CSV table of N, CA and C in Angstrom, one decimal:
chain,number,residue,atom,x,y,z
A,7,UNK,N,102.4,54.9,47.2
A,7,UNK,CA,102.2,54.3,45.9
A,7,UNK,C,102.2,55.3,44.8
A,8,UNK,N,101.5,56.5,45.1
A,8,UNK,CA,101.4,57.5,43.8
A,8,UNK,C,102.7,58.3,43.4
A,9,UNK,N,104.0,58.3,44.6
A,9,UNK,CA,104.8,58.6,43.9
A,9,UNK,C,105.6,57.7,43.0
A,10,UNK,N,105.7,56.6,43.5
A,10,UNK,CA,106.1,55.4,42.9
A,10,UNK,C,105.5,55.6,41.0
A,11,UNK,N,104.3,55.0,40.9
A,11,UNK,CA,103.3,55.5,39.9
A,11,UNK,C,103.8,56.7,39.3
A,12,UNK,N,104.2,57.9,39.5
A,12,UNK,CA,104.2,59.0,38.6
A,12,UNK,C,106.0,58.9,38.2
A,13,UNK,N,106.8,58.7,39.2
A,13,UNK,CA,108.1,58.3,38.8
A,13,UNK,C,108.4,57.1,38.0
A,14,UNK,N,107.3,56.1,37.5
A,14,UNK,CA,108.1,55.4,36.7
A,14,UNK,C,106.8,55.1,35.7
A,15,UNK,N,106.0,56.4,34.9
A,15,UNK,CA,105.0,56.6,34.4
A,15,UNK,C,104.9,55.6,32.9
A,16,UNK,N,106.2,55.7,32.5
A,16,UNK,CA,106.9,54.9,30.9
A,16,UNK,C,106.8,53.7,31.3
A,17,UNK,N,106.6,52.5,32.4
A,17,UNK,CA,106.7,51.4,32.2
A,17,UNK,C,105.9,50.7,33.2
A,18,UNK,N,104.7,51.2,33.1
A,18,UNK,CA,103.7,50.3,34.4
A,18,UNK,C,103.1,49.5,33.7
A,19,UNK,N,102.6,48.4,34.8
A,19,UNK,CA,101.7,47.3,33.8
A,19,UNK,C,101.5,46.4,35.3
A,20,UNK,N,100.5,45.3,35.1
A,20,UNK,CA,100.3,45.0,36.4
A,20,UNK,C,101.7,44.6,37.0
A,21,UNK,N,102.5,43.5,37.0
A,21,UNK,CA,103.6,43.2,37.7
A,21,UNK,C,104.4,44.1,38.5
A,22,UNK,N,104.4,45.4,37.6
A,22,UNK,CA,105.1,46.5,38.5
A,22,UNK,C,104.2,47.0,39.4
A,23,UNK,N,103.3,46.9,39.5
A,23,UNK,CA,102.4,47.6,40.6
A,23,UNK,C,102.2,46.1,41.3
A,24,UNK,N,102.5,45.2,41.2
A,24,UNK,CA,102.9,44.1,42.1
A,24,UNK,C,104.5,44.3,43.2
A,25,UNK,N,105.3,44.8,42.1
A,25,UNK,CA,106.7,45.3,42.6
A,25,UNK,C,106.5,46.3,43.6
A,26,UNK,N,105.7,47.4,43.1
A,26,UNK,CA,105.4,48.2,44.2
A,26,UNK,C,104.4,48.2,45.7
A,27,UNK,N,103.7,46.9,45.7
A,27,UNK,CA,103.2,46.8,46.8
A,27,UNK,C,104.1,46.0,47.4
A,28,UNK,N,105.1,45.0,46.9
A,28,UNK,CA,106.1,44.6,47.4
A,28,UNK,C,106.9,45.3,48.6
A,29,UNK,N,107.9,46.1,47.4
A,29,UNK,CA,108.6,47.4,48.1
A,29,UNK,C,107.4,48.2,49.2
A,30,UNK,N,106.3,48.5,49.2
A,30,UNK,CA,106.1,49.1,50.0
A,30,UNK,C,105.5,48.9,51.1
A,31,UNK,N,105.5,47.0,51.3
A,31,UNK,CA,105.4,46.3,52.3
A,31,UNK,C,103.9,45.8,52.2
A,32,UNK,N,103.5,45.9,51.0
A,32,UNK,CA,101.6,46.0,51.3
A,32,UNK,C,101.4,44.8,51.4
A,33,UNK,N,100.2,44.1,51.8
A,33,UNK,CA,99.5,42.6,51.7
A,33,UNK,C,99.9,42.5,50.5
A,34,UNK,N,100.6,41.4,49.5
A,34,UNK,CA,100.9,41.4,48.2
A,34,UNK,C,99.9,40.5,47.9
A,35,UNK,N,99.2,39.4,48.7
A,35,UNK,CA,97.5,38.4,47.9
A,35,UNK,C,96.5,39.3,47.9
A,36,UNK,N,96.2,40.1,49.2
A,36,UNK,CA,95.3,41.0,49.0
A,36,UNK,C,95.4,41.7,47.4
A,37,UNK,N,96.3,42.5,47.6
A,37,UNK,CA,96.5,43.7,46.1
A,37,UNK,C,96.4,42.8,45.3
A,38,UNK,N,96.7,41.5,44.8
A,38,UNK,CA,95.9,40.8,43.9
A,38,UNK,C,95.1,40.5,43.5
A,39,UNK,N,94.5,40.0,44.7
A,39,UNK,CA,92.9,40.2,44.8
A,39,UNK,C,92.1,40.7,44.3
A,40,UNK,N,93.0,42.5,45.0
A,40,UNK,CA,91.9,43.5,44.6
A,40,UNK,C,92.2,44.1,43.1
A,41,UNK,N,93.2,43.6,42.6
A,41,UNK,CA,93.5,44.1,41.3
A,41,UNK,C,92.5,43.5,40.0
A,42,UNK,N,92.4,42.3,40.6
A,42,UNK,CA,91.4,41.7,39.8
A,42,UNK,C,90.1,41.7,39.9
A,43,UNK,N,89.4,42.5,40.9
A,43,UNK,CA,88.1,42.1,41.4
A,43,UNK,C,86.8,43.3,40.6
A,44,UNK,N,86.4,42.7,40.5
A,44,UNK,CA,85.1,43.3,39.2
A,44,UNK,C,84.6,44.5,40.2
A,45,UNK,N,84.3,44.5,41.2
A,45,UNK,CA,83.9,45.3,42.1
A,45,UNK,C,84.8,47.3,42.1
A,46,UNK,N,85.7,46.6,42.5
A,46,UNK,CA,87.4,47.5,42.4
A,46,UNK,C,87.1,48.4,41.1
A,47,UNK,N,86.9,47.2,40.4
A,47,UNK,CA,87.3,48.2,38.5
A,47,UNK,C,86.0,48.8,38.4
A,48,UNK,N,84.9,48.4,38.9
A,48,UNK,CA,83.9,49.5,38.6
A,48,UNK,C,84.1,50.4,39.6
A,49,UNK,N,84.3,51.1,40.4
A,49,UNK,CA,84.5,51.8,41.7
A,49,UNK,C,85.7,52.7,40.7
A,50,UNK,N,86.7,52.1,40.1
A,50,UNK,CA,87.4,52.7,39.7
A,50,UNK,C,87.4,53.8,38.4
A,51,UNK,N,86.3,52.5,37.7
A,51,UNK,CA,86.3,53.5,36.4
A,51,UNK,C,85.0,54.4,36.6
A,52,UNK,N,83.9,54.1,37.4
A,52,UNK,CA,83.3,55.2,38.1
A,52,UNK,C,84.1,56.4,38.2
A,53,UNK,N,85.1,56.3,39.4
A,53,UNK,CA,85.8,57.6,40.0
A,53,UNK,C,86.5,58.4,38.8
A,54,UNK,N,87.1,57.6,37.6
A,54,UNK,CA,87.4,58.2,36.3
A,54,UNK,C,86.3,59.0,35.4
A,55,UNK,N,85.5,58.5,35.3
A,55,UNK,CA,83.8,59.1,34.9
A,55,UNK,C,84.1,60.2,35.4
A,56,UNK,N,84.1,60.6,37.0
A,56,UNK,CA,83.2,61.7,37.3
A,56,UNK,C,84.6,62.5,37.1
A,57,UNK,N,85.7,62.6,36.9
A,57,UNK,CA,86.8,62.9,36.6
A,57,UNK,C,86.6,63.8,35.4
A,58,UNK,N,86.5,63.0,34.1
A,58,UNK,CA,85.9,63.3,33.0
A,58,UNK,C,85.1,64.2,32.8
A,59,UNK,N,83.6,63.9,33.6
A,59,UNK,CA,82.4,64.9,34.0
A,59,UNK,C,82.9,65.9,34.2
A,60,UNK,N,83.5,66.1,35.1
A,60,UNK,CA,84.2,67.6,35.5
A,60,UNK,C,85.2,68.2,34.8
A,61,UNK,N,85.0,67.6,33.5
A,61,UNK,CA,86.3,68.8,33.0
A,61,UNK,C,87.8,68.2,33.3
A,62,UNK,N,88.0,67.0,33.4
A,62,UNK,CA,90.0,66.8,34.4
A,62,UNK,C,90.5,66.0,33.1
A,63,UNK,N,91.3,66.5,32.7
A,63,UNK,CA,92.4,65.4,31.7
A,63,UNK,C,93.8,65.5,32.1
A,64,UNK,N,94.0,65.7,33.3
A,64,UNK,CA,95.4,65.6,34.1
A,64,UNK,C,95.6,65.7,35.2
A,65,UNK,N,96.2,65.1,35.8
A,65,UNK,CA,96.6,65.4,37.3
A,65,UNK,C,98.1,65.6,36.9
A,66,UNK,N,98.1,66.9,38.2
A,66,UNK,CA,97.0,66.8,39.2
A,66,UNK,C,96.2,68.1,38.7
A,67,UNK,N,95.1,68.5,39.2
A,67,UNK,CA,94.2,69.1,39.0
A,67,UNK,C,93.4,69.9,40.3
A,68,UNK,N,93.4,70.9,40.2
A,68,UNK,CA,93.1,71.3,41.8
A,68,UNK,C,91.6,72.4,41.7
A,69,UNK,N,90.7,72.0,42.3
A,69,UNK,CA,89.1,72.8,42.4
A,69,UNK,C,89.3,73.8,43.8
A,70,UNK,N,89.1,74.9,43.9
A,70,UNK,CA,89.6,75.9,44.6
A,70,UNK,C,87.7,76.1,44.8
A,71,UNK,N,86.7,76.0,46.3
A,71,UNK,CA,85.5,76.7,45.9
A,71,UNK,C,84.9,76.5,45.1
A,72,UNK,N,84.9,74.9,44.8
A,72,UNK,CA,84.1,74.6,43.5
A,72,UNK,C,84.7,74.5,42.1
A,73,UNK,N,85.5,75.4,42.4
A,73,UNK,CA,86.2,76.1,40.6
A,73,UNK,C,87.5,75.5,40.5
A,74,UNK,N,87.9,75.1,39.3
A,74,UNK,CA,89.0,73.9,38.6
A,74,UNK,C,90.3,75.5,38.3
A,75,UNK,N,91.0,75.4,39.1
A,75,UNK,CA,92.1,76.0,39.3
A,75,UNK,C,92.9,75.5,37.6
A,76,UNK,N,93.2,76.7,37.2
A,76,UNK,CA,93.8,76.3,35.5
A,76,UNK,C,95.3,76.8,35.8
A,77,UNK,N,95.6,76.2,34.9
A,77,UNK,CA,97.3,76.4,34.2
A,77,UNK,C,97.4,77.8,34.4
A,78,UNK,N,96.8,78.4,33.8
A,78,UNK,CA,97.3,80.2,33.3
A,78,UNK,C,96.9,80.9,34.6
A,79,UNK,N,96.4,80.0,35.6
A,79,UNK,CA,96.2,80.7,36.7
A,79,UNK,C,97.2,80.6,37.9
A,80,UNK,N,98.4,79.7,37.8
A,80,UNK,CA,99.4,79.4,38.0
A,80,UNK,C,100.1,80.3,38.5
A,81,UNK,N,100.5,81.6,38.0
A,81,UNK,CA,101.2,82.7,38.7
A,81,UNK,C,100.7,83.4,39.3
A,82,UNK,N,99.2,83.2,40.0
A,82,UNK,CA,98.9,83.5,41.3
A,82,UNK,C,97.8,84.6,41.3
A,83,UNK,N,97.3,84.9,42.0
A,83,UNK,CA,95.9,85.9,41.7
A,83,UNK,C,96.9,87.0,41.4
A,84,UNK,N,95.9,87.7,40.6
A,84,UNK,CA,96.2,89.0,40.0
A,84,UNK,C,96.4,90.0,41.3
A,85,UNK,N,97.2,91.0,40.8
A,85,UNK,CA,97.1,92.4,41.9
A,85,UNK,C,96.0,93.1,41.8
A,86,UNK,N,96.1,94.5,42.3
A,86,UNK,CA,94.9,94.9,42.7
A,86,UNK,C,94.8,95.8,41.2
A,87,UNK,N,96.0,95.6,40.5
A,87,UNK,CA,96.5,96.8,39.2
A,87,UNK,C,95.8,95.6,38.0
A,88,UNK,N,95.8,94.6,38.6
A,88,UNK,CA,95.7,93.2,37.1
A,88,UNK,C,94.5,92.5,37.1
A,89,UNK,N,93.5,93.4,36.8
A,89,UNK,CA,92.4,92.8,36.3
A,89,UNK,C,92.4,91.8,35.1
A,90,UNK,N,91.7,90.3,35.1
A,90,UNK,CA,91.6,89.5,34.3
A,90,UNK,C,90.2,89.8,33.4
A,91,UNK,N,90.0,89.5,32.3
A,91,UNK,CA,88.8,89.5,31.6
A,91,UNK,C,87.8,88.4,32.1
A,92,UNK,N,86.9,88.5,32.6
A,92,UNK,CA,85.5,87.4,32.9
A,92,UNK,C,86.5,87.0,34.4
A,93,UNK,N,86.9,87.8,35.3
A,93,UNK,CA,87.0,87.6,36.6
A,93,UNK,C,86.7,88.7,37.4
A,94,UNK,N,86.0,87.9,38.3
A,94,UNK,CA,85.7,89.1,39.7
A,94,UNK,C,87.1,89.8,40.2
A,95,UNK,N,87.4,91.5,40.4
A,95,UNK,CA,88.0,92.0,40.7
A,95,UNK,C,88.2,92.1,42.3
A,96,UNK,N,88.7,91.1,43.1
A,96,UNK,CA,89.2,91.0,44.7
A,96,UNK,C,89.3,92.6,44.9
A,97,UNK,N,88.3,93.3,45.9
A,97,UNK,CA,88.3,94.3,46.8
A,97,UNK,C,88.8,94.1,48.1
């Protein structure tokens, strides 16, 4: 379902995520069910909360040891020559 979801990010709404439980064979009364169910959306917007708490405004988003893995950290730990400012130096 989540690749579905990020490849067709410009036009979801509930029906399409009806379409996609379709195509992906899912109980299609269930997922309506659950799409509606007061329970679901608090559980959901919960798990968004703590999302938020933590500092996340994108996925995907990756915590390495506790610690929120950043963008500029992307090209990989520094060498033994490339100390960063406010990072421990790997011996």
């Amino acid at each position: 379902m989540h690749d579905l979801i990020f490849q067709n990010q410009g036009s979801l709404g509930p029906q399409k995520f009806i379409d996609f439980a379709t195509e992906l064979g899912l109980n299609v009364d269930r997922f309506k069910v659950d799409m509606e169910s007061k329970e679901i959306r608090e559980q959901v917007l919960k798990d968004r909360q703590e999302g938020v708490d933590a500092g996340i405004s994108a996925t995907p988003t990756l915590f390495i040891n506790g610690r929120m893995y950043l963008e500029q950290d992307r090209r990989g730990p520094p060498g033994p020559h490339q100390d960063r400012p406010g990072r421990a130096h790997p011996r």
